[in-house]
Amino acid sequence: LKRALDVIGAAAGTFVVAPLIVLIALAIKLDSPGPILFRQRRMGKDNRPFEMLKFRTMADGAEAQKAALMHRNEAGGGLFKIDGDPRITRVGALLRRTALDEAPQLFNVLRGDMSLVGPRPLVIEEDAQIEGWRRRRLLLPPGMTGLWQVFGSSRIPMGEMVKIDYLYAANWSLWLDIKILLRTVPFVLGRRGL
């Protein structure tokens, strides 16, 4: 049931945003040099890494600058977020505000690497900090959205987010996924937690 919801939802979402994808790709290319897509290894279901896709919102080579900006990290607890990140491009700032930078993840969902709803897809370094029973959060594929998103993803410390992910996985139901999807729409439109 979960996979069927993912395939139907991701196919419909891809169809809806297809015209935007072309415009976004062109805007990224005109705004700054570098690739259109940002690819990053994340930890997936059953501890299998996968390559997550996003539209590039930062200057090319931004990952190499992360160490130099670590002293400005505001997220703590293993996550990395800074307000007014100087690596973000003009088009990237708009894509992040509207959550359109996440649109390529629909292809991850269609491939089966991700789900529409699931645990937060952590980068490999963040995932390495999670031990014991908390690793069971990845009994389900990571999601484009989840409880962590609708609760305010940037404000929840990593330890709490991992607990939320575990509780989601332990109590999964199709109705829970539908409720999270319905709550995600106003959350993104209200730009909370982005």
Short mmCIF file of N, CA and C in Angstrom, two decimals:
data_model
loop_
_atom_site.label_atom_id
_atom_site.label_comp_id
_atom_site.label_asym_id
_atom_site.label_seq_id
_atom_site.Cartn_x
_atom_site.Cartn_y
_atom_site.Cartn_z
N LEU A 1 0.82 -1.20 0.00
CA LEU A 1 0.00 0.00 0.00
C LEU A 1 0.86 1.26 0.00
N LYS A 2 1.92 1.24 0.81
CA LYS A 2 2.80 2.42 0.89
C LYS A 2 3.47 2.66 -0.47
N ARG A 3 3.96 1.60 -1.08
CA ARG A 3 4.64 1.75 -2.37
C ARG A 3 3.67 2.21 -3.45
N ALA A 4 2.44 1.70 -3.41
CA ALA A 4 1.44 2.12 -4.40
C ALA A 4 1.14 3.61 -4.25
N LEU A 5 0.98 4.08 -2.99
CA LEU A 5 0.76 5.51 -2.75
C LEU A 5 1.94 6.32 -3.27
N ASP A 6 3.16 5.82 -3.05
CA ASP A 6 4.36 6.52 -3.51
C ASP A 6 4.39 6.65 -5.03
N VAL A 7 4.15 5.54 -5.72
CA VAL A 7 4.23 5.55 -7.19
C VAL A 7 3.15 6.46 -7.78
N ILE A 8 1.92 6.33 -7.30
CA ILE A 8 0.82 7.16 -7.81
C ILE A 8 1.08 8.63 -7.49
N GLY A 9 1.44 8.92 -6.24
CA GLY A 9 1.69 10.31 -5.83
C GLY A 9 2.87 10.94 -6.54
N ALA A 10 3.98 10.19 -6.67
CA ALA A 10 5.17 10.73 -7.33
C ALA A 10 4.94 10.92 -8.82
N ALA A 11 4.22 10.00 -9.46
CA ALA A 11 3.92 10.14 -10.89
C ALA A 11 3.03 11.36 -11.12
N ALA A 12 2.02 11.54 -10.27
CA ALA A 12 1.13 12.70 -10.40
C ALA A 12 1.90 13.99 -10.12
N GLY A 13 2.74 13.97 -9.10
CA GLY A 13 3.54 15.15 -8.77
C GLY A 13 4.50 15.53 -9.88
N THR A 14 5.13 14.53 -10.48
CA THR A 14 6.06 14.79 -11.58
C THR A 14 5.33 15.40 -12.76
N PHE A 15 4.14 14.88 -13.06
CA PHE A 15 3.34 15.42 -14.16
C PHE A 15 2.98 16.88 -13.90
N VAL A 16 2.60 17.20 -12.66
CA VAL A 16 2.19 18.56 -12.31
C VAL A 16 3.36 19.54 -12.38
N VAL A 17 4.53 19.14 -11.89
CA VAL A 17 5.66 20.07 -11.83
C VAL A 17 6.57 20.02 -13.06
N ALA A 18 6.26 19.15 -14.03
CA ALA A 18 7.12 19.02 -15.22
C ALA A 18 7.41 20.35 -15.90
N PRO A 19 6.40 21.20 -16.15
CA PRO A 19 6.73 22.49 -16.79
C PRO A 19 7.65 23.36 -15.92
N LEU A 20 7.46 23.30 -14.60
CA LEU A 20 8.31 24.07 -13.69
C LEU A 20 9.75 23.57 -13.70
N ILE A 21 9.92 22.27 -13.86
CA ILE A 21 11.26 21.69 -13.85
C ILE A 21 12.12 22.31 -14.94
N VAL A 22 11.55 22.49 -16.12
CA VAL A 22 12.29 23.10 -17.24
C VAL A 22 12.66 24.54 -16.90
N LEU A 23 11.71 25.30 -16.37
CA LEU A 23 11.97 26.70 -16.02
C LEU A 23 13.01 26.82 -14.90
N ILE A 24 12.91 25.95 -13.91
CA ILE A 24 13.86 25.97 -12.79
C ILE A 24 15.26 25.63 -13.29
N ALA A 25 15.36 24.62 -14.15
CA ALA A 25 16.67 24.24 -14.70
C ALA A 25 17.32 25.40 -15.44
N LEU A 26 16.53 26.09 -16.24
CA LEU A 26 17.04 27.24 -16.99
C LEU A 26 17.47 28.36 -16.04
N ALA A 27 16.66 28.63 -15.02
CA ALA A 27 16.98 29.69 -14.05
C ALA A 27 18.28 29.37 -13.30
N ILE A 28 18.47 28.13 -12.92
CA ILE A 28 19.70 27.73 -12.21
C ILE A 28 20.91 27.95 -13.10
N LYS A 29 20.80 27.53 -14.37
CA LYS A 29 21.92 27.68 -15.31
C LYS A 29 22.27 29.14 -15.55
N LEU A 30 21.25 30.00 -15.64
CA LEU A 30 21.50 31.42 -15.89
C LEU A 30 22.02 32.14 -14.65
N ASP A 31 21.69 31.64 -13.47
CA ASP A 31 22.05 32.31 -12.22
C ASP A 31 23.49 32.09 -11.80
N SER A 32 23.99 30.86 -11.97
CA SER A 32 25.35 30.57 -11.50
C SER A 32 25.91 29.36 -12.23
N PRO A 33 27.24 29.32 -12.39
CA PRO A 33 27.84 28.16 -13.06
C PRO A 33 27.73 26.91 -12.20
N GLY A 34 27.67 25.77 -12.86
CA GLY A 34 27.62 24.50 -12.14
C GLY A 34 26.46 23.65 -12.63
N PRO A 35 26.34 22.46 -12.06
CA PRO A 35 25.27 21.54 -12.49
C PRO A 35 23.89 22.03 -12.02
N ILE A 36 22.87 21.53 -12.66
CA ILE A 36 21.49 21.87 -12.30
C ILE A 36 21.07 21.11 -11.04
N LEU A 37 21.46 19.85 -10.99
CA LEU A 37 21.09 19.00 -9.86
C LEU A 37 22.23 18.88 -8.86
N PHE A 38 21.85 18.80 -7.60
CA PHE A 38 22.79 18.52 -6.51
C PHE A 38 22.53 17.08 -6.10
N ARG A 39 23.57 16.28 -6.10
CA ARG A 39 23.46 14.87 -5.73
C ARG A 39 24.23 14.65 -4.44
N GLN A 40 23.61 13.97 -3.51
CA GLN A 40 24.27 13.74 -2.22
C GLN A 40 23.91 12.35 -1.70
N ARG A 41 24.92 11.65 -1.19
CA ARG A 41 24.66 10.32 -0.63
C ARG A 41 23.96 10.46 0.71
N ARG A 42 22.85 9.77 0.84
CA ARG A 42 22.07 9.74 2.07
C ARG A 42 21.87 8.29 2.47
N MET A 43 21.52 8.08 3.73
CA MET A 43 21.29 6.72 4.20
C MET A 43 19.83 6.36 3.96
N GLY A 44 19.61 5.19 3.36
CA GLY A 44 18.27 4.76 3.01
C GLY A 44 17.78 3.58 3.83
N LYS A 45 16.69 3.02 3.36
CA LYS A 45 16.04 1.89 4.03
C LYS A 45 17.04 0.75 4.22
N ASP A 46 16.94 0.12 5.38
CA ASP A 46 17.80 -1.02 5.72
C ASP A 46 19.29 -0.67 5.63
N ASN A 47 19.63 0.58 5.94
CA ASN A 47 21.02 1.05 5.97
C ASN A 47 21.73 0.94 4.63
N ARG A 48 20.98 1.13 3.54
CA ARG A 48 21.58 1.13 2.21
C ARG A 48 21.67 2.57 1.71
N PRO A 49 22.89 3.06 1.44
CA PRO A 49 23.04 4.43 0.94
C PRO A 49 22.44 4.58 -0.46
N PHE A 50 22.00 5.78 -0.77
CA PHE A 50 21.49 6.10 -2.11
C PHE A 50 21.86 7.53 -2.43
N GLU A 51 21.72 7.91 -3.67
CA GLU A 51 22.05 9.27 -4.12
C GLU A 51 20.76 10.08 -4.21
N MET A 52 20.60 11.04 -3.30
CA MET A 52 19.41 11.88 -3.28
C MET A 52 19.59 13.07 -4.22
N LEU A 53 18.53 13.39 -4.94
CA LEU A 53 18.55 14.49 -5.91
C LEU A 53 17.83 15.71 -5.37
N LYS A 54 18.39 16.88 -5.65
CA LYS A 54 17.75 18.16 -5.35
C LYS A 54 18.19 19.12 -6.44
N PHE A 55 17.41 20.18 -6.63
CA PHE A 55 17.93 21.25 -7.47
C PHE A 55 19.05 21.94 -6.70
N ARG A 56 20.11 22.32 -7.42
CA ARG A 56 21.24 22.99 -6.77
C ARG A 56 20.81 24.38 -6.32
N THR A 57 20.98 24.65 -5.03
CA THR A 57 20.61 25.96 -4.48
C THR A 57 21.82 26.73 -3.97
N MET A 58 22.98 26.12 -4.02
CA MET A 58 24.20 26.77 -3.55
C MET A 58 25.20 26.89 -4.68
N ALA A 59 26.19 27.73 -4.47
CA ALA A 59 27.27 27.87 -5.44
C ALA A 59 27.96 26.52 -5.62
N ASP A 60 28.43 26.27 -6.83
CA ASP A 60 29.14 25.02 -7.10
C ASP A 60 30.34 24.91 -6.16
N GLY A 61 30.51 23.76 -5.54
CA GLY A 61 31.62 23.55 -4.60
C GLY A 61 31.30 23.95 -3.18
N ALA A 62 30.02 24.16 -2.86
CA ALA A 62 29.61 24.61 -1.52
C ALA A 62 29.98 23.62 -0.43
N GLU A 63 29.94 22.32 -0.74
CA GLU A 63 30.26 21.30 0.28
C GLU A 63 31.70 21.47 0.79
N ALA A 64 32.61 21.88 -0.10
CA ALA A 64 34.00 22.07 0.30
C ALA A 64 34.16 23.25 1.26
N GLN A 65 33.20 24.18 1.26
CA GLN A 65 33.26 25.36 2.14
C GLN A 65 32.62 25.11 3.51
N LYS A 66 32.00 23.96 3.68
CA LYS A 66 31.26 23.68 4.92
C LYS A 66 32.14 23.73 6.16
N ALA A 67 33.34 23.18 6.09
CA ALA A 67 34.24 23.17 7.25
C ALA A 67 34.58 24.58 7.70
N ALA A 68 34.78 25.49 6.75
CA ALA A 68 35.13 26.87 7.09
C ALA A 68 33.96 27.61 7.74
N LEU A 69 32.74 27.13 7.53
CA LEU A 69 31.55 27.79 8.09
C LEU A 69 31.01 27.08 9.33
N MET A 70 31.66 26.02 9.76
CA MET A 70 31.16 25.21 10.87
C MET A 70 30.97 26.04 12.15
N HIS A 71 31.79 27.05 12.36
CA HIS A 71 31.68 27.88 13.57
C HIS A 71 30.36 28.67 13.61
N ARG A 72 29.68 28.79 12.46
CA ARG A 72 28.39 29.50 12.40
C ARG A 72 27.19 28.57 12.49
N ASN A 73 27.44 27.28 12.65
CA ASN A 73 26.36 26.30 12.69
C ASN A 73 25.38 26.62 13.82
N GLU A 74 24.09 26.70 13.47
CA GLU A 74 23.05 27.02 14.45
C GLU A 74 22.23 25.81 14.85
N ALA A 75 22.32 24.72 14.10
CA ALA A 75 21.46 23.57 14.35
C ALA A 75 21.97 22.74 15.52
N GLY A 76 23.24 22.46 15.55
CA GLY A 76 23.80 21.63 16.61
C GLY A 76 23.28 20.20 16.55
N GLY A 77 23.74 19.38 17.48
CA GLY A 77 23.28 18.00 17.58
C GLY A 77 23.55 17.17 16.35
N GLY A 78 24.58 17.50 15.58
CA GLY A 78 24.93 16.71 14.41
C GLY A 78 24.39 17.25 13.09
N LEU A 79 23.46 18.20 13.13
CA LEU A 79 22.93 18.80 11.91
C LEU A 79 23.69 20.09 11.60
N PHE A 80 23.63 20.54 10.34
CA PHE A 80 24.32 21.76 9.95
C PHE A 80 23.36 22.70 9.25
N LYS A 81 23.09 23.85 9.88
CA LYS A 81 22.24 24.90 9.29
C LYS A 81 22.74 26.24 9.79
N ILE A 82 22.84 27.20 8.85
CA ILE A 82 23.20 28.56 9.27
C ILE A 82 22.26 29.54 8.58
N ASP A 83 21.85 30.55 9.32
CA ASP A 83 20.98 31.58 8.78
C ASP A 83 21.80 32.48 7.86
N GLY A 84 21.24 32.81 6.72
CA GLY A 84 21.95 33.68 5.78
C GLY A 84 23.19 33.02 5.20
N ASP A 85 23.11 31.73 4.90
CA ASP A 85 24.24 30.98 4.36
C ASP A 85 24.77 31.66 3.10
N PRO A 86 26.04 32.11 3.11
CA PRO A 86 26.58 32.85 1.96
C PRO A 86 26.75 31.99 0.71
N ARG A 87 26.62 30.69 0.84
CA ARG A 87 26.78 29.80 -0.32
C ARG A 87 25.52 29.71 -1.17
N ILE A 88 24.39 30.17 -0.65
CA ILE A 88 23.11 30.04 -1.36
C ILE A 88 23.03 31.08 -2.48
N THR A 89 22.62 30.63 -3.66
CA THR A 89 22.49 31.51 -4.82
C THR A 89 21.15 32.26 -4.75
N ARG A 90 20.98 33.25 -5.63
CA ARG A 90 19.71 34.01 -5.66
C ARG A 90 18.53 33.09 -6.01
N VAL A 91 18.69 32.31 -7.06
CA VAL A 91 17.63 31.37 -7.44
C VAL A 91 17.46 30.31 -6.35
N GLY A 92 18.57 29.89 -5.76
CA GLY A 92 18.52 28.90 -4.69
C GLY A 92 17.70 29.35 -3.50
N ALA A 93 17.80 30.64 -3.15
CA ALA A 93 17.03 31.17 -2.02
C ALA A 93 15.53 31.07 -2.31
N LEU A 94 15.13 31.39 -3.52
CA LEU A 94 13.72 31.28 -3.91
C LEU A 94 13.26 29.82 -3.90
N LEU A 95 14.08 28.93 -4.44
CA LEU A 95 13.72 27.51 -4.47
C LEU A 95 13.56 26.95 -3.07
N ARG A 96 14.42 27.36 -2.15
CA ARG A 96 14.31 26.88 -0.77
C ARG A 96 13.06 27.41 -0.09
N ARG A 97 12.76 28.69 -0.30
CA ARG A 97 11.57 29.28 0.32
C ARG A 97 10.29 28.59 -0.13
N THR A 98 10.27 28.15 -1.38
CA THR A 98 9.07 27.52 -1.94
C THR A 98 9.13 26.00 -1.89
N ALA A 99 10.24 25.44 -1.40
CA ALA A 99 10.47 23.99 -1.31
C ALA A 99 10.54 23.33 -2.69
N LEU A 100 10.69 24.12 -3.76
CA LEU A 100 10.79 23.53 -5.09
C LEU A 100 12.14 22.86 -5.33
N ASP A 101 13.12 23.15 -4.49
CA ASP A 101 14.42 22.48 -4.63
C ASP A 101 14.29 20.98 -4.38
N GLU A 102 13.21 20.57 -3.70
CA GLU A 102 12.99 19.16 -3.38
C GLU A 102 12.32 18.38 -4.52
N ALA A 103 11.81 19.06 -5.54
CA ALA A 103 11.04 18.40 -6.61
C ALA A 103 11.76 17.21 -7.25
N PRO A 104 13.08 17.26 -7.50
CA PRO A 104 13.73 16.09 -8.10
C PRO A 104 13.67 14.81 -7.24
N GLN A 105 13.35 14.97 -5.95
CA GLN A 105 13.22 13.78 -5.11
C GLN A 105 12.04 12.92 -5.54
N LEU A 106 11.13 13.46 -6.33
CA LEU A 106 10.05 12.64 -6.89
C LEU A 106 10.63 11.49 -7.71
N PHE A 107 11.77 11.74 -8.37
CA PHE A 107 12.43 10.67 -9.12
C PHE A 107 13.03 9.63 -8.17
N ASN A 108 13.55 10.08 -7.01
CA ASN A 108 14.01 9.14 -5.99
C ASN A 108 12.87 8.25 -5.52
N VAL A 109 11.68 8.84 -5.38
CA VAL A 109 10.51 8.07 -4.95
C VAL A 109 10.13 7.06 -6.03
N LEU A 110 10.10 7.48 -7.28
CA LEU A 110 9.75 6.57 -8.36
C LEU A 110 10.75 5.41 -8.46
N ARG A 111 12.03 5.68 -8.18
CA ARG A 111 13.06 4.63 -8.22
C ARG A 111 12.97 3.69 -7.03
N GLY A 112 12.28 4.12 -5.96
CA GLY A 112 12.16 3.28 -4.77
C GLY A 112 13.19 3.58 -3.70
N ASP A 113 14.05 4.59 -3.92
CA ASP A 113 15.05 4.97 -2.92
C ASP A 113 14.41 5.71 -1.75
N MET A 114 13.32 6.43 -2.05
CA MET A 114 12.64 7.24 -1.05
C MET A 114 11.14 6.98 -1.12
N SER A 115 10.45 7.52 -0.14
CA SER A 115 8.99 7.47 -0.08
C SER A 115 8.48 8.91 -0.04
N LEU A 116 7.21 9.11 -0.31
CA LEU A 116 6.65 10.45 -0.14
C LEU A 116 6.72 10.86 1.33
N VAL A 117 6.46 9.91 2.23
CA VAL A 117 6.48 10.15 3.67
C VAL A 117 7.40 9.12 4.31
N GLY A 118 8.26 9.59 5.22
CA GLY A 118 9.14 8.65 5.90
C GLY A 118 10.11 9.37 6.81
N PRO A 119 11.07 8.63 7.35
CA PRO A 119 12.10 9.24 8.20
C PRO A 119 12.92 10.25 7.39
N ARG A 120 13.52 11.19 8.09
CA ARG A 120 14.34 12.19 7.41
C ARG A 120 15.55 11.51 6.78
N PRO A 121 15.85 11.82 5.51
CA PRO A 121 17.03 11.22 4.85
C PRO A 121 18.30 11.95 5.29
N LEU A 122 19.05 11.33 6.16
CA LEU A 122 20.25 11.96 6.70
C LEU A 122 21.46 11.70 5.81
N VAL A 123 22.39 12.67 5.79
CA VAL A 123 23.67 12.45 5.11
C VAL A 123 24.42 11.37 5.90
N ILE A 124 25.36 10.73 5.26
CA ILE A 124 26.05 9.59 5.85
C ILE A 124 26.71 9.95 7.18
N GLU A 125 27.33 11.14 7.26
CA GLU A 125 28.02 11.55 8.49
C GLU A 125 27.04 11.73 9.66
N GLU A 126 25.86 12.29 9.39
CA GLU A 126 24.85 12.45 10.43
C GLU A 126 24.30 11.10 10.86
N ASP A 127 24.05 10.23 9.88
CA ASP A 127 23.51 8.91 10.18
C ASP A 127 24.47 8.08 11.03
N ALA A 128 25.77 8.28 10.85
CA ALA A 128 26.77 7.50 11.60
C ALA A 128 26.69 7.76 13.10
N GLN A 129 26.06 8.85 13.51
CA GLN A 129 25.93 9.19 14.93
C GLN A 129 24.77 8.46 15.61
N ILE A 130 23.93 7.80 14.83
CA ILE A 130 22.75 7.13 15.37
C ILE A 130 23.08 5.68 15.69
N GLU A 131 22.77 5.27 16.91
CA GLU A 131 23.14 3.92 17.35
C GLU A 131 21.95 3.20 17.98
N GLY A 132 22.11 1.90 18.15
CA GLY A 132 21.15 1.09 18.89
C GLY A 132 19.77 1.04 18.25
N TRP A 133 18.74 1.04 19.11
CA TRP A 133 17.35 0.90 18.66
C TRP A 133 16.94 2.03 17.73
N ARG A 134 17.63 3.17 17.81
CA ARG A 134 17.27 4.30 16.96
C ARG A 134 17.51 4.01 15.48
N ARG A 135 18.37 3.04 15.19
CA ARG A 135 18.64 2.68 13.79
C ARG A 135 17.41 2.06 13.13
N ARG A 136 16.46 1.59 13.95
CA ARG A 136 15.25 0.98 13.38
C ARG A 136 14.36 2.01 12.70
N ARG A 137 14.71 3.29 12.79
CA ARG A 137 13.98 4.32 12.06
C ARG A 137 14.04 4.06 10.56
N LEU A 138 15.05 3.29 10.11
CA LEU A 138 15.22 3.03 8.69
C LEU A 138 14.65 1.67 8.27
N LEU A 139 13.63 1.21 9.01
CA LEU A 139 12.89 0.03 8.55
C LEU A 139 11.98 0.41 7.38
N LEU A 140 11.76 1.72 7.24
CA LEU A 140 10.99 2.26 6.11
C LEU A 140 11.91 3.18 5.31
N PRO A 141 11.62 3.37 4.02
CA PRO A 141 12.47 4.28 3.24
C PRO A 141 12.32 5.72 3.72
N PRO A 142 13.38 6.51 3.60
CA PRO A 142 13.29 7.92 4.00
C PRO A 142 12.29 8.66 3.11
N GLY A 143 11.74 9.76 3.66
CA GLY A 143 10.68 10.45 2.94
C GLY A 143 11.01 11.85 2.51
N MET A 144 10.27 12.32 1.51
CA MET A 144 10.34 13.72 1.10
C MET A 144 9.78 14.60 2.20
N THR A 145 8.84 14.06 2.96
CA THR A 145 8.29 14.74 4.12
C THR A 145 8.09 13.70 5.21
N GLY A 146 7.76 14.18 6.39
CA GLY A 146 7.53 13.26 7.51
C GLY A 146 7.12 14.06 8.72
N LEU A 147 6.99 13.37 9.83
CA LEU A 147 6.63 14.07 11.07
C LEU A 147 7.66 15.15 11.39
N TRP A 148 8.93 14.89 11.11
CA TRP A 148 9.99 15.86 11.37
C TRP A 148 9.74 17.15 10.59
N GLN A 149 9.15 17.04 9.39
CA GLN A 149 8.90 18.23 8.57
C GLN A 149 7.74 19.05 9.14
N VAL A 150 6.64 18.39 9.46
CA VAL A 150 5.46 19.13 9.91
C VAL A 150 5.61 19.64 11.35
N PHE A 151 6.57 19.08 12.10
CA PHE A 151 6.83 19.58 13.45
C PHE A 151 7.82 20.74 13.43
N GLY A 152 8.45 21.02 12.27
CA GLY A 152 9.41 22.13 12.18
C GLY A 152 10.82 21.62 12.08
N SER A 153 11.19 21.08 10.92
CA SER A 153 12.44 20.35 10.72
C SER A 153 13.70 21.07 11.18
N SER A 154 13.78 22.38 11.00
CA SER A 154 15.02 23.08 11.35
C SER A 154 15.11 23.41 12.83
N ARG A 155 14.01 23.26 13.54
CA ARG A 155 14.01 23.61 14.96
C ARG A 155 14.12 22.41 15.89
N ILE A 156 14.02 21.20 15.35
CA ILE A 156 14.06 20.00 16.18
C ILE A 156 15.49 19.48 16.26
N PRO A 157 16.03 19.32 17.48
CA PRO A 157 17.38 18.75 17.60
C PRO A 157 17.42 17.34 17.02
N MET A 158 18.60 16.93 16.56
CA MET A 158 18.72 15.65 15.89
C MET A 158 18.25 14.49 16.76
N GLY A 159 18.58 14.50 18.04
CA GLY A 159 18.17 13.40 18.92
C GLY A 159 16.66 13.24 18.98
N GLU A 160 15.95 14.36 19.03
CA GLU A 160 14.48 14.32 19.06
C GLU A 160 13.92 13.89 17.71
N MET A 161 14.55 14.36 16.63
CA MET A 161 14.10 13.99 15.29
C MET A 161 14.21 12.49 15.08
N VAL A 162 15.30 11.90 15.56
CA VAL A 162 15.51 10.46 15.42
C VAL A 162 14.43 9.70 16.19
N LYS A 163 14.06 10.18 17.37
CA LYS A 163 12.98 9.54 18.14
C LYS A 163 11.65 9.64 17.40
N ILE A 164 11.38 10.80 16.81
CA ILE A 164 10.15 11.00 16.04
C ILE A 164 10.12 10.03 14.86
N ASP A 165 11.26 9.90 14.17
CA ASP A 165 11.35 8.97 13.03
C ASP A 165 11.09 7.54 13.48
N TYR A 166 11.67 7.16 14.62
CA TYR A 166 11.49 5.79 15.13
C TYR A 166 10.01 5.54 15.44
N LEU A 167 9.36 6.51 16.11
CA LEU A 167 7.94 6.36 16.44
C LEU A 167 7.08 6.28 15.19
N TYR A 168 7.44 7.05 14.16
CA TYR A 168 6.73 6.98 12.88
C TYR A 168 6.85 5.57 12.30
N ALA A 169 8.08 5.05 12.23
CA ALA A 169 8.30 3.72 11.65
C ALA A 169 7.58 2.64 12.44
N ALA A 170 7.60 2.75 13.77
CA ALA A 170 6.98 1.74 14.63
C ALA A 170 5.46 1.77 14.55
N ASN A 171 4.88 2.91 14.20
CA ASN A 171 3.43 3.07 14.19
C ASN A 171 2.87 3.37 12.80
N TRP A 172 3.62 3.00 11.77
CA TRP A 172 3.21 3.35 10.41
C TRP A 172 1.82 2.83 10.07
N SER A 173 1.07 3.67 9.36
CA SER A 173 -0.18 3.26 8.74
C SER A 173 -0.38 4.13 7.50
N LEU A 174 -1.19 3.65 6.58
CA LEU A 174 -1.47 4.43 5.38
C LEU A 174 -2.18 5.73 5.75
N TRP A 175 -3.07 5.67 6.74
CA TRP A 175 -3.79 6.86 7.19
C TRP A 175 -2.81 7.90 7.76
N LEU A 176 -1.78 7.44 8.50
CA LEU A 176 -0.78 8.35 9.04
C LEU A 176 -0.05 9.07 7.90
N ASP A 177 0.33 8.32 6.85
CA ASP A 177 0.99 8.94 5.69
C ASP A 177 0.09 10.00 5.05
N ILE A 178 -1.17 9.69 4.88
CA ILE A 178 -2.09 10.64 4.26
C ILE A 178 -2.23 11.89 5.13
N LYS A 179 -2.34 11.71 6.45
CA LYS A 179 -2.44 12.88 7.34
C LYS A 179 -1.18 13.75 7.26
N ILE A 180 0.00 13.11 7.20
CA ILE A 180 1.25 13.88 7.11
C ILE A 180 1.32 14.63 5.78
N LEU A 181 0.92 13.97 4.69
CA LEU A 181 0.91 14.65 3.39
C LEU A 181 -0.02 15.86 3.41
N LEU A 182 -1.19 15.70 4.01
CA LEU A 182 -2.15 16.81 4.08
C LEU A 182 -1.63 17.95 4.96
N ARG A 183 -0.88 17.62 6.02
CA ARG A 183 -0.32 18.66 6.89
C ARG A 183 0.90 19.33 6.25
N THR A 184 1.58 18.62 5.34
CA THR A 184 2.77 19.18 4.71
C THR A 184 2.42 20.35 3.80
N VAL A 185 1.30 20.27 3.10
CA VAL A 185 0.93 21.32 2.14
C VAL A 185 0.84 22.69 2.82
N PRO A 186 0.03 22.86 3.87
CA PRO A 186 -0.01 24.19 4.51
C PRO A 186 1.31 24.54 5.19
N PHE A 187 2.04 23.54 5.66
CA PHE A 187 3.33 23.80 6.30
C PHE A 187 4.29 24.44 5.30
N VAL A 188 4.38 23.85 4.10
CA VAL A 188 5.29 24.39 3.07
C VAL A 188 4.78 25.74 2.58
N LEU A 189 3.49 25.85 2.36
CA LEU A 189 2.93 27.12 1.88
C LEU A 189 3.13 28.24 2.90
N GLY A 190 3.12 27.88 4.18
CA GLY A 190 3.35 28.86 5.24
C GLY A 190 4.82 29.12 5.47
N ARG A 191 5.69 28.37 4.77
CA ARG A 191 7.15 28.53 4.85
C ARG A 191 7.68 28.37 6.27
N ARG A 192 7.05 27.52 7.07
CA ARG A 192 7.53 27.30 8.43
C ARG A 192 8.62 26.26 8.41
N GLY A 193 9.70 26.51 9.16
CA GLY A 193 10.76 25.53 9.31
C GLY A 193 11.71 25.43 8.15
N LEU A 194 11.55 26.27 7.11
CA LEU A 194 12.44 26.18 5.96
C LEU A 194 13.70 26.99 6.17
#
